[in-house]
Coordinates of C-alpha atoms in Angstrom, one line a residue:
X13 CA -29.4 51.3 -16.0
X14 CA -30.8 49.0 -13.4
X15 CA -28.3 47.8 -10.3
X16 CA -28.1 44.3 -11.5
X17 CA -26.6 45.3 -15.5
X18 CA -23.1 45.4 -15.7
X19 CA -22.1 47.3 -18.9
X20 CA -22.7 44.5 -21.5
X21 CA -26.0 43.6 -20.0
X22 CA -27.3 47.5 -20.3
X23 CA -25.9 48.0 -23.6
X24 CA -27.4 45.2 -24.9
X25 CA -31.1 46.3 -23.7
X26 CA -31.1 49.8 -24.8
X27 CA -29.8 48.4 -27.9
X28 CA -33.0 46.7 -28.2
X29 CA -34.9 49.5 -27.1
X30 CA -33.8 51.0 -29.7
X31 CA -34.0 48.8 -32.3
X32 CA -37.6 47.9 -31.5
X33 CA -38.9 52.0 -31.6
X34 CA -36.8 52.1 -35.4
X35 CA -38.9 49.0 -36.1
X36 CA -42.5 50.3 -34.4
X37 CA -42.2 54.3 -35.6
X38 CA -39.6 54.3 -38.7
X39 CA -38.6 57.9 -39.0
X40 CA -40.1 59.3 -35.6
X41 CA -38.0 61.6 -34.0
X42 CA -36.3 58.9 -30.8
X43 CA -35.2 60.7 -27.2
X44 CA -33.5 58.7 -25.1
X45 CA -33.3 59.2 -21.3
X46 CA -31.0 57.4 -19.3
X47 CA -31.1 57.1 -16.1
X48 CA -28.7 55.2 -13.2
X49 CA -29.8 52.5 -10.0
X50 CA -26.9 52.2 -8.2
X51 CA -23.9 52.0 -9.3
X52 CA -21.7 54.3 -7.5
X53 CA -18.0 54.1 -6.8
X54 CA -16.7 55.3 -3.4
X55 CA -16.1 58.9 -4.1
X56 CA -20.0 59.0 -4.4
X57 CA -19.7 59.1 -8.6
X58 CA -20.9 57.2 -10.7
X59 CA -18.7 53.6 -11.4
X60 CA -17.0 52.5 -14.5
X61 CA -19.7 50.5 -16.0
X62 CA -21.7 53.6 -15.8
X63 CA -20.1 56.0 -17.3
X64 CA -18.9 53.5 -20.0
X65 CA -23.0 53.9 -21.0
X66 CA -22.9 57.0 -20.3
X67 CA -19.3 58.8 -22.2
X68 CA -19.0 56.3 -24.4
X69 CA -21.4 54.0 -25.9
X70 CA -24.4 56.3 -25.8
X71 CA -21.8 59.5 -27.4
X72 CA -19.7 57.1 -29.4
X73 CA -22.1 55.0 -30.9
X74 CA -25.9 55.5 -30.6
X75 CA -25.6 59.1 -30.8
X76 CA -26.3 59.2 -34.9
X77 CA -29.2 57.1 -34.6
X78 CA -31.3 59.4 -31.7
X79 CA -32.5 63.2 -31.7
X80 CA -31.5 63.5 -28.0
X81 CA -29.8 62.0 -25.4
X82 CA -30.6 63.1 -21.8
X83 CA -28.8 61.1 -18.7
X84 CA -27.7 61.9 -14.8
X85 CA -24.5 63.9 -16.5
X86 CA -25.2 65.7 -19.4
X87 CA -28.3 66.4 -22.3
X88 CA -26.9 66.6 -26.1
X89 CA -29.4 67.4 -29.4
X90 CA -27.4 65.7 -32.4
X91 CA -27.2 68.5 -34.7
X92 CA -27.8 66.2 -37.7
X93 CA -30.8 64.5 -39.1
X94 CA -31.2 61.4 -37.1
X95 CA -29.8 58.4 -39.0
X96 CA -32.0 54.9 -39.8
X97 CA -29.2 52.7 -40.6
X98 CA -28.5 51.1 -37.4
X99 CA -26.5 48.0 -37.2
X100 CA -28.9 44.7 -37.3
X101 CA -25.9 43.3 -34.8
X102 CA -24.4 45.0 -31.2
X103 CA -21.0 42.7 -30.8
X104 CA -19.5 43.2 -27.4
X105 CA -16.5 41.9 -26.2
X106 CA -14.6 42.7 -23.2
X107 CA -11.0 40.5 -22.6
X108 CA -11.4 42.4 -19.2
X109 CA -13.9 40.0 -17.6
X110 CA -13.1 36.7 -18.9
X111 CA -14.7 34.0 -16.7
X112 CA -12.0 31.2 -17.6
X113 CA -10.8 30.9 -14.3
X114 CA -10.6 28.3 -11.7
X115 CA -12.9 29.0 -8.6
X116 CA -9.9 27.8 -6.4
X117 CA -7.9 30.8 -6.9
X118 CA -10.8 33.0 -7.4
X119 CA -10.4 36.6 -4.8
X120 CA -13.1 38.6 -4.0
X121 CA -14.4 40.5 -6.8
X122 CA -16.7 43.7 -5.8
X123 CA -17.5 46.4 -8.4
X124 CA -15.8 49.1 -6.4
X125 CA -11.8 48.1 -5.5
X126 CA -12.0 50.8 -2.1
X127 CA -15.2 49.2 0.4
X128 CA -16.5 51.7 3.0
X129 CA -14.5 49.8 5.9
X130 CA -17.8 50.4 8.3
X131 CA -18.1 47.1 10.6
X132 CA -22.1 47.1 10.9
X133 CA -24.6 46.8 8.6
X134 CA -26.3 50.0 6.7
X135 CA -29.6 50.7 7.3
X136 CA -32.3 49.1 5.1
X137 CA -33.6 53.1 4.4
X138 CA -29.9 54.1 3.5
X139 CA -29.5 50.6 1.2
X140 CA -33.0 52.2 -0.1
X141 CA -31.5 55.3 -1.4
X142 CA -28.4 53.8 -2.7
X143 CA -30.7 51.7 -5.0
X144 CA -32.9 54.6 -5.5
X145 CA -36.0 52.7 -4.5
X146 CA -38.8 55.2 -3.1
X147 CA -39.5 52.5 -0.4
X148 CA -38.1 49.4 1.1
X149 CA -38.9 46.7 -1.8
X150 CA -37.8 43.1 -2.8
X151 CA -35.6 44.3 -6.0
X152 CA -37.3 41.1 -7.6
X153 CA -40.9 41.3 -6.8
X154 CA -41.4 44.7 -5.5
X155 CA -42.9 42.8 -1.9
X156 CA -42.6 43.3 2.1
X157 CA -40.6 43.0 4.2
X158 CA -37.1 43.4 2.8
X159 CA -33.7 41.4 4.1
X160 CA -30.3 43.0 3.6
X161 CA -28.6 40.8 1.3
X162 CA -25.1 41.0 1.3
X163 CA -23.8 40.7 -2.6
X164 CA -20.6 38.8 -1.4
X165 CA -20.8 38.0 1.5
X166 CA -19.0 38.7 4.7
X167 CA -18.1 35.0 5.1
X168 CA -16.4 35.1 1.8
X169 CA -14.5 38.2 2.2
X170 CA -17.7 40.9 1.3
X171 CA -17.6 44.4 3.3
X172 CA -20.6 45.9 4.9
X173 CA -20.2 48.8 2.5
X174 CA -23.8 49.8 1.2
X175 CA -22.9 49.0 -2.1
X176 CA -22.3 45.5 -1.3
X177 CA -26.3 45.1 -0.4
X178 CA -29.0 44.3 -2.4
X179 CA -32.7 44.2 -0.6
X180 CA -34.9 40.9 -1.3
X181 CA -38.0 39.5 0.2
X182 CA -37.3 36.4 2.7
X183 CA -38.0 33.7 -0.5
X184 CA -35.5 35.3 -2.7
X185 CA -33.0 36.1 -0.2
X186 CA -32.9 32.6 0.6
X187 CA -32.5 31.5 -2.8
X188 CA -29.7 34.0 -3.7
X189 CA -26.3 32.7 -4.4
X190 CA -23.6 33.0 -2.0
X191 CA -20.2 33.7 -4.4
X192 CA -17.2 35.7 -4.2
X193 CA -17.8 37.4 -7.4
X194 CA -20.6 40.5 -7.3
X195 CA -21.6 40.6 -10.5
X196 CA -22.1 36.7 -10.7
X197 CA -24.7 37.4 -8.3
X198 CA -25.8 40.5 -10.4
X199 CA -26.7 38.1 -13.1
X200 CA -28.4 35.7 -11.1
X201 CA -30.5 38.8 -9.8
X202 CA -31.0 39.4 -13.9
X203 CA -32.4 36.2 -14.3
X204 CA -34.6 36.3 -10.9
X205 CA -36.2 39.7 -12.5
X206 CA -37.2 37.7 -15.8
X207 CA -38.2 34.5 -13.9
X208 CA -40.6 36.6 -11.4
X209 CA -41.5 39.7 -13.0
X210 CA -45.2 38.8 -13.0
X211 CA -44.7 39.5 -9.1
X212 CA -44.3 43.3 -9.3
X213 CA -47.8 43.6 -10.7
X214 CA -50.1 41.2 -8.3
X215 CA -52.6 43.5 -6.3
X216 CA -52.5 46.0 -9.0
X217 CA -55.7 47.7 -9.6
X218 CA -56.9 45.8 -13.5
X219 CA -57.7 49.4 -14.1
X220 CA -54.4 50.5 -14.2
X221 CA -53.3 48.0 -16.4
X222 CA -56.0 49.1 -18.3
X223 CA -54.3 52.5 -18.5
X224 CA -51.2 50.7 -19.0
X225 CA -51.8 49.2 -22.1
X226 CA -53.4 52.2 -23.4
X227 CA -50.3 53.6 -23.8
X228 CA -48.3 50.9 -25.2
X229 CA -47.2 49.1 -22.1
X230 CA -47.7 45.7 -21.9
X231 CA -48.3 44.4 -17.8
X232 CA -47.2 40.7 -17.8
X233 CA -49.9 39.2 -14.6
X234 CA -49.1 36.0 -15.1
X235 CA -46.7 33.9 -14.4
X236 CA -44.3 31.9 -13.7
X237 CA -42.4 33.9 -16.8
X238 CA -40.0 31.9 -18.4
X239 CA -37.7 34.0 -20.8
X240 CA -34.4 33.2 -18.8
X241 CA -34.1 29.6 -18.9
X242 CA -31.1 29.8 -21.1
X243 CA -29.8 32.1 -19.0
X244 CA -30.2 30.7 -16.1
X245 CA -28.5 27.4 -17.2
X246 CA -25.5 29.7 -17.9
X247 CA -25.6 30.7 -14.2
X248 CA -26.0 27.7 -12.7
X249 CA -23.1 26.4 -15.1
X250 CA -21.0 29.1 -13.4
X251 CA -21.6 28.3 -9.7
X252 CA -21.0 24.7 -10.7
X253 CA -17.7 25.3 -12.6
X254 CA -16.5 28.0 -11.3
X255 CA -17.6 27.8 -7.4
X256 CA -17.8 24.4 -6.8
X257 CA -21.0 24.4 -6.2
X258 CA -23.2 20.7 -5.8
X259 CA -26.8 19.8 -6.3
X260 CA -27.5 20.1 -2.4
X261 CA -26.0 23.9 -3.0
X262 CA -29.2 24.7 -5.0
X263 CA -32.3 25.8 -2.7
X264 CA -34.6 22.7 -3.8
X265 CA -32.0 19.7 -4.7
X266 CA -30.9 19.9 -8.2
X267 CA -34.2 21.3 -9.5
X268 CA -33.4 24.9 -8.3
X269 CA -35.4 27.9 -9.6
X270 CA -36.7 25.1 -12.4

């Protein structure tokens, strides 16, 4: 579960995950191991959207179609035969997090209700951990140097609790959105992923993508990628709507991140 999902967004991709091995190995025996970036709540445990994946929509409803199911919590063998019937469909819907609303009266919105009230910044190593990166790394393009980017921030109400930090290069911190709602700038990290995930890979060794693909992953090294377009109108659509935002908002005129 990476830091940028919120529960929809992770459900929906280990859906996928799991509809893609029924479809590649029908009948194979399927293990699924979860783990969790992020996403902790101030007691140091693990937030709602988290254990929503974790209590609930992995033991409530993929359970029946895996062997096993190993996350950060708990490890469960389903003592029946693993079904094949799953659902061509995953419907989500949560009234919870309408966006309907007018940006005007929008308050903050962080994922955790209790910030750490600490008035300095965290250190880039301790924004590290939280994120559960083994090194200081763009979260989009895996580069150095880092910035500490605040999620919301300080000017519109954000704390300098670690939680509220994401680390990006100097390019994408500068193109990151500045709203009062964390995970609208969660999704825009979603779509940055897509847009640059040919990044990550540049000055890898070809023969470990070699290696790679050997073993059925597939290393995307070129770019620009372009799966997120409709995505990213959405985004956009929101910080117009929503945060009043204006073509001169958009890092590049009204042609941003196209």
């Amino acid at each position: 579960m990476r830091v940028e999902e919120d529960f929809a967004k992770c459900a929906t991709r280990i859906f996928s995950i799991l509809k893609k091995a029924a479809a590649t190995s029908p009948g194979a025996p399927r293990y699924l191991y979860l783990d969790v970036q992020g996403h902790r709540n101030a007691a140091g445990g693990y937030d709602a959207d988290a254990l929503e994946i974790i209590k609930e929509f992995l033991t409530g409803f993929l359970s029946p179609y895996l062997t096993e199911i190993s996350t950060p919590l708990y490890q469960a063998r389903n003592p029946k035969p693993q079904r094949e019937d799953i659902p061509d469909v995953l419907n989500i819907r949560d009234p919870d997090r309408d966006h309907a609303f007018d940006h005007r009266e929008l308050r903050v919105r962080n994922r955790d209700s209790h910030p750490d009230e600490r008035r300095s910044r965290p250190p880039v190593r301790a924004i590290a951990e939280y994120l559960g990166l083994d090194e200081p790394i763009c979260q989009i393009c895996w580069q150095a140097p880092v910035e500490r980017a605040h999620v919301v921030p300080e000017s519109l109400g954000g704390s300098n609790d670690v939680r509220n930090f994401a680390l990006l290069c100097p390019r994408h911190h500068r193109e990151a959105p500045d709203v009062v709602d964390a995970e609208a700038f969660w999704s825009w990290v979603d779509y940055a992923c897509e847009r640059d995930g040919h990044m990550k890979w540049q000055g890898v060794e070809p023969e470990m993508v070699v290696r790679a693909e050997r073993v059925g992953i597939h290393i995307d090294t070129r770019g620009p990628v372009r799966k997120s377009l409709h995505h990213f109108g959405r985004v956009r659509g929101e910080l117009v709507r929503h945060y009043g935002w204006c073509p001169e908002d958009f890092t590049g005129g009204d042609h941003w991140g196209a």
